[in-house]
Amino acid sequence: MKQQLSSATVFSSMTIFEMFSSQQRRLLSIISMSTAGKVSLDRLTDFMHNTEVLDGYSQKDDMTAIVQTERPIHVIGFSRATFSWSGEAQGLTTPSGQEFLLRFENELIFRNNSINLIIGPTGSGKTSLLMALLGEMHFIPSGPDSWLSLPREDGIAYAAQESWVLNSTIKENIIFGADFDEQRYKKVIHQCGLDRDLSLFDAGDRTEVGEKGLTLSGGQKARVTLARAIYSKAAIILLDDVLAALDVHTSKWIIDKCFKGDLVKNRTVILVTHNIAMTEPIAQFVVSLKDGRVASQGSLSSALSQDLTLAEEARRDAEALHKTDEEVDVDDELIEKPVKKSDGALIMTEEIQEGHVSWPSLRLYLIAIGGNHAPLFFGAFFGTFIVQQGLSTVQTWYLGFWASQYENHEPSEVNVFYYLGVYGLLLLVTFLLYIASFSVYVFGAIRASREINSRLMKSILGTTLRWLDTTPTSRIIARCTQDIQSIDNAVSMLLLSLLQMTVSMIIKFSAVLVFTPMFLFPGILVAILGAWCSQIYIKAQLSVKREMSNAKAPVLAHFGAAISGTTSIRAYGVQNTFIQESMSRIDKYTRTARTFHNLNRWIDIRIDALAALFSASLAAYLVYFQDTAAFNVGFSLTLAIDVSTMILWWVRTSNDLEVEGNSLERIQAYLTVEQEEQSTKSREPPASWPTSGHLRVERLSARYSQDGPKVLHELSFTVQSGERIAIVGRTGSGKSSLTLALLRCIYTEGTVYYDNIPISSVNLDALRSRITIIPQAPELLSGTLRQNLDPFDQYDDATLDDALRAAGLFSLQSEMGKGRITLDSTIASGGGNLSVGQRQILALARALVRGSKLLILDEATSAIDYKTDSIIQSSLRNELGPDITLITVAHRLQTIMDADKIMVLDAGRIVEFDSPKNLLSNPKGKLRSLVDESPDKDTLYDMAEYREEV
């Protein structure tokens, strides 16, 4: 078009282009956020459309109708029905790839107002039967006379095999939202045998149980969930093996006081159990299962006639539950004793910081981003960026200078190509410098993210078990997800923007002062006013952001608890209560989030007003009070508008950085949590250690925190290599604490020698890699069975098969067909597609594969039937090498009566430690009282006698 440049055209166009560029950046940001939002919506849509739902919640029009024949309204049972974990059709597989169908080829009707037992070997479908009753499995009718009936009008109560408790107090877990009846509550506590347990807690029933009930033993959790079911006024009570984790005394107490008590009278109880001998006196109707089918139903005698093993276990029932137990009387005395109360708090309250983000938190990021050569990094970044911003300002001035040439010279004298070439060169150099500075920064930001994430992971993985116990998982997840994400994205980008704007503002404001020195004072005034507004804003914003961050963890925690206890929640019919609590927590979070965004609008309006005032005053001054060349006026006004706009964004960005810096604070706090002892080269044991399982303990005391009470008191004992040691005792006696002390998982005093080397002189990783412990609730990983047994791919299939055989899996599956578990079977996360007993068997096999010289079983077979338990114990006797020491913590006396020695603990002290025969010869002994209480008393005496002869 061959138009001449003028200052008005140049600077007006630049302002418009800058506005257009700003809107383009905003549009790109909106597109990015919209894309992320669409991905989230697609995932939600996919989840809601494709997630398999239970029959009772399905809205499919073609869902198979459940046709029921005319039955009395209060019937509980099934008729000609099949149930599967997958809802497509018969023959579908579980997530493990195995087929499991629960089949009822005829009618099964439980007795109302009676105690019904469900018995059978591990993996026979006992838990599945309860799940089918509760509607947690898919109902596949076999014909028009198929039906499922569980009347819910008068309420359902349910206690799961893996006890589910809320992260709340013991009392709140028992009440579970029901109306509080003090008399009924005290009676429930007494009948469930919780009096003595509550007396051991300083806060009594106000003690917080922690996440997943970490402050309670397995037996205590089982009795709390039992108490919840008994306290409820539900007419039907479903109990899934609640006696498995209890010792003989406690089981007898539950049978006598609870199941025979007035609170269970006229209520229908369906009890899954392995303890046939103990529960025989209360059994009014018995269902025996085998391979997902009903083997027998009716009386216990009919069930035993179908299974000789069960008959052998129950043959001495008559004398079982009619004896007076001296130690039970002690419990009656204990409940009258006054108990010292405290607030019972376990979970640490998350601190809400006040004021600005601390310097150590910012320093953490600056050191991480600088790396090992911080001066070189910051020098390269600031050097290239300052030159780039200077050249960017020169570009603006140069356009004005180019336009002024048309005012001072004839148009024909202006060499357009020359000025265009110089301007193009400035653009190219500026662009290259920007790429260089941005690249330097991005590499530093990536380094910082990796460094901080690595330190966070190392700190969390290296912390003490006590810290993990007192810190909710949801908080840890929040640090590792939202806070790390904030550092990866928001913090790094905000810091870059702040540095860029700071340098750019200084350069541009300095250029304005060169042409208009008088505006130093108005500029300072605007800066002061902006700082004043930002101080008001940031004080409120930081507090709101911290509240918002802290309000998110309870939402995640409640959601996680609800997911893990979905079956119990649906059984009790308290979905609405949990939904309301969830909505309440979400509302608290959204209120803080809304306040957070409202504060942003507050600061926007005020900073915009200050920016407009600064630009307008500069324009008025240049037009009316100063005689300046047009291009200088345009240059100054353009830079002034840029600076005034940057003031807004600088305040916003600095405040946002302070707010997002809250993530740095939260991570900084987790980098300084208490740590376990670090490994050093000087503490590495010999490569051949240990050569035997010899164990010597001298005056061992232990506590869970440095200032906490002792849970073990000066224990001293010796275990020879290859010996089988059993540990028994009441709940809270210190059995599990002793196993943790041997692994140095808790604070200890005294000396423990493992193969003649003090364990305190050995690195923790070396010690724990050479001792194997199997907990009551083993963890299994998502993957194949082979990967669970051998995660590092160190052993061949023959070795793994030998371990499975020794653990009893093959004996358990000897009569199974296509449902057999093999090395290629898929294991769901947490072993969710296996029964609890099967998980314990696989955990035992995994331990056998490791071949440690010291093997500790902490109630490792509590959820396994007696037949399988006997197979496992026989395998352990025959398969373990002569130099492998076995320490077994168990409630089942049959499991440990053939041990070389039995240790009886009480209140953290050894009260008895000798061979079973010698301990049984003491008429006032603790072990003797346990054996005399057992229905298999004669068998246990014979086992002890036989062991002594061998």
Short mmCIF file of N, CA and C in Angstrom, two decimals, residues 397-406:
data_model
loop_
_atom_site.label_atom_id
_atom_site.label_comp_id
_atom_site.label_asym_id
_atom_site.label_seq_id
_atom_site.Cartn_x
_atom_site.Cartn_y
_atom_site.Cartn_z
N TRP A 397 11.05 1.30 20.82
CA TRP A 397 11.65 2.62 20.55
C TRP A 397 12.04 2.75 19.08
N TYR A 398 12.57 1.65 18.52
CA TYR A 398 13.07 1.70 17.14
C TYR A 398 11.94 1.93 16.15
N LEU A 399 10.76 1.36 16.41
CA LEU A 399 9.62 1.61 15.53
C LEU A 399 9.24 3.09 15.54
N GLY A 400 9.26 3.69 16.74
CA GLY A 400 8.98 5.12 16.83
C GLY A 400 10.04 5.95 16.14
N PHE A 401 11.29 5.53 16.31
CA PHE A 401 12.40 6.23 15.65
C PHE A 401 12.26 6.12 14.13
N TRP A 402 11.88 4.94 13.64
CA TRP A 402 11.67 4.74 12.19
C TRP A 402 10.56 5.66 11.70
N ALA A 403 9.47 5.73 12.46
CA ALA A 403 8.36 6.60 12.06
C ALA A 403 8.76 8.07 12.06
N SER A 404 9.65 8.45 13.00
CA SER A 404 10.06 9.87 13.07
C SER A 404 10.89 10.29 11.86
N GLN A 405 11.49 9.32 11.17
CA GLN A 405 12.30 9.65 10.01
C GLN A 405 11.45 10.24 8.88
N TYR A 406 10.17 9.84 8.82
CA TYR A 406 9.28 10.39 7.80
C TYR A 406 8.91 11.84 8.12
#
